[in-house]
Each structure stands twice: as C-alpha cells, then as structure tokens.
Short mmCIF file of C-alpha atoms in Angstrom, two decimals:
data_model
loop_
_atom_site.label_atom_id
_atom_site.label_comp_id
_atom_site.label_asym_id
_atom_site.label_seq_id
_atom_site.Cartn_x
_atom_site.Cartn_y
_atom_site.Cartn_z
CA MET I 421 -67.23 0.28 7.33
CA ILE I 422 -64.48 1.55 5.00
CA GLU I 423 -63.67 5.23 5.47
CA LEU I 424 -62.89 7.28 2.37
CA LYS I 425 -60.28 9.96 3.03
CA SER I 426 -60.66 13.54 1.83
CA LYS I 427 -57.85 15.46 0.11
CA GLU I 428 -57.11 17.17 3.42
CA GLN I 429 -56.89 13.84 5.24
CA LEU I 430 -54.65 12.41 2.52
CA GLY I 431 -52.36 15.40 2.99
CA ARG I 432 -51.95 14.48 6.65
CA MET I 433 -51.31 10.88 5.72
CA ARG I 434 -48.61 11.92 3.23
CA LYS I 435 -46.89 13.76 6.07
CA ALA I 436 -47.01 10.68 8.32
CA GLY I 437 -45.89 8.46 5.45
CA ARG I 438 -42.92 10.64 4.63
CA ILE I 439 -41.70 10.49 8.24
CA VAL I 440 -41.93 6.70 8.15
CA ALA I 441 -40.07 6.57 4.82
CA GLU I 442 -37.31 8.83 6.16
CA THR I 443 -37.00 6.70 9.30
CA LEU I 444 -36.62 3.54 7.22
CA GLU I 445 -33.93 5.24 5.13
CA LEU I 446 -32.02 5.86 8.35
CA MET I 447 -32.38 2.17 9.16
CA ARG I 448 -31.11 1.25 5.70
CA GLU I 449 -27.97 3.29 6.41
CA MET I 450 -27.48 1.78 9.88
CA VAL I 451 -28.03 -1.92 9.28
CA ALA I 452 -24.66 -3.70 9.42
CA PRO I 453 -22.99 -6.59 11.23
CA GLY I 454 -22.61 -5.84 14.93
CA VAL I 455 -25.48 -3.35 15.18
CA THR I 456 -28.15 -4.33 17.72
CA THR I 457 -31.85 -4.08 17.08
CA GLU I 458 -32.12 -1.92 20.21
CA GLN I 459 -29.76 0.61 18.59
CA LEU I 460 -31.96 0.70 15.51
CA ASP I 461 -35.04 1.21 17.65
CA ARG I 462 -33.47 4.07 19.63
CA VAL I 463 -32.48 5.98 16.49
CA ALA I 464 -35.92 5.45 14.96
CA GLU I 465 -37.72 6.71 18.05
CA ASP I 466 -35.45 9.76 18.28
CA TYR I 467 -36.00 10.66 14.63
CA ILE I 468 -39.78 10.29 14.80
CA GLY I 469 -39.79 12.51 17.89
CA LYS I 470 -37.68 15.17 16.15
CA CYS I 471 -40.36 15.24 13.45
CA ASN I 472 -42.96 16.07 16.15
CA ALA I 473 -44.59 12.71 15.49
CA ILE I 474 -45.38 9.75 17.74
CA PRO I 475 -44.24 6.14 17.19
CA ALA I 476 -47.40 4.28 16.14
CA PHE I 477 -46.31 0.88 17.45
CA LYS I 478 -45.00 1.75 20.92
CA GLY I 479 -47.70 0.84 23.42
CA TYR I 480 -50.04 -0.46 20.70
CA ASN I 481 -51.75 -3.41 22.39
CA GLY I 482 -48.79 -3.36 24.77
CA PHE I 483 -46.01 -3.60 22.17
CA PRO I 484 -42.84 -2.31 23.89
CA ALA I 485 -40.89 -0.66 21.05
CA THR I 486 -40.95 1.80 18.15
CA LEU I 487 -39.95 -0.74 15.50
CA CYS I 488 -40.74 -4.35 14.79
CA THR I 489 -37.37 -5.96 13.98
CA SER I 490 -37.72 -9.51 12.64
CA ILE I 491 -34.59 -11.49 11.74
CA ASN I 492 -34.32 -14.47 9.37
CA GLU I 493 -37.14 -16.92 10.24
CA GLU I 494 -38.98 -14.21 12.20
CA VAL I 495 -41.92 -13.04 10.09
CA VAL I 496 -43.30 -10.02 11.97
CA HIS I 497 -43.50 -8.42 15.42
CA GLY I 498 -39.91 -9.07 16.45
CA ILE I 499 -39.03 -7.06 19.57
CA PRO I 500 -35.83 -4.96 19.48
CA GLY I 501 -33.22 -5.93 22.05
CA LEU I 502 -29.55 -6.74 22.57
CA ARG I 503 -29.28 -9.16 19.66
CA ALA I 504 -26.50 -8.05 17.28
CA LEU I 505 -26.93 -8.50 13.55
CA LYS I 506 -24.57 -10.90 11.78
CA SER I 507 -23.36 -10.97 8.20
CA GLY I 508 -25.68 -13.27 6.26
CA ASP I 509 -28.79 -12.28 8.23
CA ILE I 510 -31.82 -10.53 6.79
CA ILE I 511 -33.86 -8.15 8.94
CA SER I 512 -37.42 -6.97 8.36
CA ILE I 513 -38.04 -3.53 9.85
CA ASP I 514 -41.64 -2.38 10.23
CA CYS I 515 -42.23 1.25 11.24
CA GLY I 516 -45.26 3.41 11.95
CA ALA I 517 -45.67 7.07 12.88
CA ILE I 518 -48.59 9.30 13.85
CA ILE I 519 -48.78 13.02 13.11
CA ASP I 520 -51.80 15.33 12.96
CA GLY I 521 -53.91 12.36 14.04
CA TYR I 522 -53.08 10.12 11.08
CA VAL I 523 -50.88 7.04 10.72
CA GLY I 524 -48.22 6.00 8.21
CA ASP I 525 -47.02 2.37 8.09
CA SER I 526 -44.29 0.77 6.00
CA ALA I 527 -41.80 -2.10 6.14
CA ILE I 528 -38.61 -3.15 4.37
CA THR I 529 -36.38 -6.21 4.57
CA LEU I 530 -32.65 -5.56 4.39
CA PRO I 531 -29.56 -7.74 3.92
CA VAL I 532 -26.90 -7.68 6.63
CA GLY I 533 -23.50 -7.80 4.98
CA LYS I 534 -23.27 -10.45 2.27
CA ILE I 535 -26.29 -12.77 2.06
CA SER I 536 -26.88 -15.95 0.10
CA ARG I 537 -28.31 -15.94 -3.41
CA GLU I 538 -31.40 -17.70 -2.04
CA LEU I 539 -32.03 -14.86 0.41
CA GLN I 540 -31.34 -12.25 -2.26
CA ASN I 541 -34.03 -13.91 -4.33
CA LEU I 542 -36.45 -13.95 -1.38
CA LEU I 543 -36.04 -10.20 -0.90
CA ALA I 544 -36.40 -9.50 -4.63
CA VAL I 545 -39.53 -11.64 -4.98
CA THR I 546 -41.19 -10.15 -1.89
CA GLU I 547 -40.51 -6.56 -2.97
CA GLU I 548 -41.70 -7.25 -6.51
CA SER I 549 -44.86 -8.93 -5.19
CA LEU I 550 -45.64 -5.68 -3.35
CA ARG I 551 -45.27 -3.78 -6.63
CA CYS I 552 -47.59 -6.29 -8.30
CA GLY I 553 -50.19 -5.73 -5.59
CA ILE I 554 -49.92 -1.95 -5.73
CA ALA I 555 -50.38 -2.04 -9.52
CA GLN I 556 -53.87 -3.50 -8.92
CA ALA I 557 -54.85 -0.77 -6.41
CA LEU I 558 -57.00 0.95 -9.04
CA LYS I 559 -60.39 2.63 -8.82
CA GLY I 560 -63.01 0.10 -9.91
CA ASN I 561 -60.93 -3.00 -9.21
CA ARG I 562 -61.85 -5.42 -6.45
CA LEU I 563 -59.81 -5.76 -3.27
CA PHE I 564 -58.81 -9.35 -3.99
CA ASP I 565 -57.31 -8.29 -7.32
CA ILE I 566 -54.49 -6.96 -5.14
CA SER I 567 -54.38 -10.20 -3.14
CA CYS I 568 -54.32 -12.43 -6.21
CA ALA I 569 -51.55 -10.45 -7.90
CA ILE I 570 -49.32 -10.87 -4.84
CA GLN I 571 -50.05 -14.57 -4.40
CA THR I 572 -49.63 -15.35 -8.09
CA TYR I 573 -46.21 -13.71 -8.35
CA VAL I 574 -44.93 -15.30 -5.14
CA GLU I 575 -46.10 -18.80 -6.02
CA GLU I 576 -44.74 -18.53 -9.56
CA ASN I 577 -41.40 -18.11 -7.80
CA THR I 578 -41.97 -21.24 -5.66
CA MET I 579 -42.38 -19.36 -2.38
CA SER I 580 -45.43 -18.95 -0.14
CA VAL I 581 -47.44 -16.07 1.28
CA VAL I 582 -48.31 -16.01 4.97
CA ARG I 583 -52.04 -16.58 5.53
CA ASP I 584 -52.40 -15.73 9.23
CA TYR I 585 -51.37 -12.07 8.92
CA VAL I 586 -52.67 -9.62 6.33
CA GLY I 587 -52.62 -6.00 5.27
CA HIS I 588 -55.28 -3.53 6.35
CA GLY I 589 -57.01 -0.24 5.91
CA ILE I 590 -55.29 2.65 7.67
CA GLY I 591 -56.04 6.25 8.61
CA ARG I 592 -56.80 7.68 12.02
CA LYS I 593 -56.19 4.19 13.36
CA MET I 594 -53.40 1.79 12.52
CA HIS I 595 -55.81 -1.00 11.61
CA GLU I 596 -59.04 -0.07 9.85
CA GLU I 597 -61.34 -1.90 7.47
CA PRO I 598 -60.82 -3.64 5.14
CA GLN I 599 -58.39 -6.48 5.74
CA VAL I 600 -56.07 -6.95 2.74
CA PRO I 601 -55.01 -10.60 2.40
CA ASN I 602 -51.98 -11.53 0.30
CA PHE I 603 -53.87 -14.45 -1.22
CA GLY I 604 -57.25 -14.94 -2.85
CA LYS I 605 -59.21 -15.10 -6.08
CA PRO I 606 -59.57 -12.02 -8.29
CA GLY I 607 -62.87 -10.21 -8.74
CA ARG I 608 -63.87 -10.60 -5.10
CA GLY I 609 -64.08 -8.25 -2.14
CA PRO I 610 -65.16 -4.61 -1.95
CA ARG I 611 -64.79 -2.44 -5.03
CA LEU I 612 -61.90 -0.01 -4.69
CA GLU I 613 -62.96 3.63 -4.48
CA VAL I 614 -61.12 6.93 -4.55
CA GLY I 615 -60.16 7.86 -0.97
CA MET I 616 -59.53 4.33 0.27
CA VAL I 617 -56.11 3.94 1.91
CA LEU I 618 -54.59 0.49 2.31
CA ALA I 619 -51.48 -0.85 4.00
CA ILE I 620 -50.42 -3.52 1.49
CA GLU I 621 -47.84 -5.83 3.03
CA PRO I 622 -46.81 -9.17 1.58
CA MET I 623 -45.06 -11.49 4.03
CA VAL I 624 -43.30 -14.19 2.03
CA ASN I 625 -41.67 -17.41 3.23
CA LEU I 626 -39.02 -19.49 1.50
CA GLY I 627 -40.76 -22.60 2.77
CA GLY I 628 -44.35 -23.27 3.81
CA TYR I 629 -46.81 -20.54 4.74
CA GLN I 630 -47.45 -21.86 8.27
CA VAL I 631 -46.33 -19.68 11.19
CA GLU I 632 -46.39 -19.75 14.98
CA THR I 633 -45.89 -17.25 17.81
CA LEU I 634 -42.99 -17.49 20.25
CA GLU I 635 -43.36 -17.54 24.03
CA ASN I 636 -42.97 -13.75 24.25
CA GLN I 637 -46.48 -13.64 22.70
CA TRP I 638 -45.32 -11.23 19.99
CA THR I 639 -42.69 -12.61 17.65
CA VAL I 640 -44.14 -14.63 14.76
CA VAL I 641 -41.81 -17.19 13.14
CA THR I 642 -42.11 -19.62 10.26
CA LYS I 643 -43.10 -23.06 11.45
CA ASP I 644 -40.36 -24.70 9.38
CA ARG I 645 -37.85 -22.03 10.52
CA ARG I 646 -36.95 -21.08 6.97
CA ALA I 647 -36.45 -17.39 6.21
CA SER I 648 -39.22 -14.85 5.68
CA ALA I 649 -39.31 -11.33 4.20
CA HIS I 650 -41.77 -8.44 4.58
CA PHE I 651 -42.32 -5.31 2.50
CA GLU I 652 -45.14 -2.79 3.03
CA HIS I 653 -46.41 0.55 1.76
CA THR I 654 -49.36 2.73 2.68
CA VAL I 655 -51.23 3.27 -0.60
CA ALA I 656 -54.10 5.59 -1.52
CA ILE I 657 -56.62 4.86 -4.28
CA THR I 658 -56.84 7.99 -6.45
CA GLU I 659 -58.41 9.01 -9.76
CA ASN I 660 -54.94 8.79 -11.28
CA GLY I 661 -54.03 5.35 -9.95
CA PRO I 662 -52.34 4.16 -6.76
CA GLU I 663 -50.36 6.72 -4.75
CA ILE I 664 -47.68 5.43 -2.39
CA LEU I 665 -47.87 7.64 0.70
CA THR I 666 -44.87 6.10 2.49
CA ARG I 667 -42.21 7.51 0.24
CA ILE I 668 -39.79 10.42 0.37
CA GLU I 669 -40.31 11.75 -3.15
CA GLY I 670 -43.15 14.17 -3.84
#
C-alpha cells in the first residue's frame, strides 16, 4: 500500500530533508585525504543531534553508525571506521535523519583530492542519471518511467546500474512501498500520484552490475571490484512537478 502524504506531512519531510542536506554539505567540506570515515560519522551525528533530530540509520536493522560511507568499489552500506581517505579515492556518503516522526534520506559521492578522469565521469554520469529519473517523477507517469530514464542514461554512457538494491518509498518509515528500481521498461508500475514520496537513488558501476556482500554482512561491493557511485534524493510528486525535499534551498 502506497501512502500519499498530506501538505502537513510534506512539511515535516521538508524539515527532515533539509537537515540531511545540511549534514551532507558538512561532509562535502570535510572530505579530504587523511580524514577517517569515523571522523565524518562523528560530525554527522553531532550535527543531526544539534538539529533535535535522530540519525535514521543508526540501529536500523542493527546498523552501527549514522552514515553509510562506501569507498571506491564499495557500493552501499559501508561502515565508518579508522580507514583514512586517500587522494584518488571516491566516497559515497548516505545519510538519513528523523524529525517530527518523518524521515529524510539522501546520498552523494565525492572525490578525495584529485581523481582520475574515469572516476570523474562515473560521478558525473551517476548524478545526471538521478536528474533524469527525477525529471520523470511527474503526476500521471508510471513508476518505471523513472527507472527507465536512469537505466537508459547510464547504459548510453557504457556503465551499469545495480540490480540488487533499489530506491523506495519513504515517510514515517525509512523504507515504504513502492520499491523504485533503477532499471526497467517505461509505462509499467503504479501510476504516480500527488503525495507520493520516493527515495530515488541510482547506484552505478563502472563495470558489471553484479555485487556481493562482504563478511561484515553489511558492506556491498562490486563483484569485479571496479568503482561504484551513488546519488540519492527524497522526492515528492506534486501538482507542479517533482519537488526535491533533501535540499537546502527553499
């Protein structure tokens, strides 16, 4: 069952989304060679707390941290720790926050120091694929119009979208109906209605789309160990088109 959010509920979700966006801006400022993922996590948790919000990920199904920090071939669910970032790395940072009973969820992938042209292209393609997906988040469209737009753009750029992990509905819970794949044929899936809120999150690999989970039972990596990037926004379907809730402006 897909819950349609009221204007009042969307207001709460904007508040949660803004906190997430502000937290990720702090991460953007901090990411540099020598910084550990644990340091990033500590600052994120402190900031979310100062906003009178709660980290959405910490304790979720037993996850031990505020952020997911996934480096290079790590796709999602990387656990912050003592690992220091190196110039040439890329790091995907996924963040969620809860305030007034509603969740915001967003992710960015950042370069560490100077990165290769290939990795620059991976980040650019992944971020643009998210924009392509959001552009299809229109009242009256079908869910898989979003999916197809993402997949088409990524594959036109000779990269691949992860199949095992997908976006999702979001609201009072982190994961609600419907699932939002990053692949599929247009014109399929539920019709998009005003009040739907979706976490749209392409995960894009330089190589094949296959992934596997490490022994820690959390960190997902590419099977071929080539790099992966991840961008995500929480997006509401409105009468006036898609509204990105995980942003600072507005």
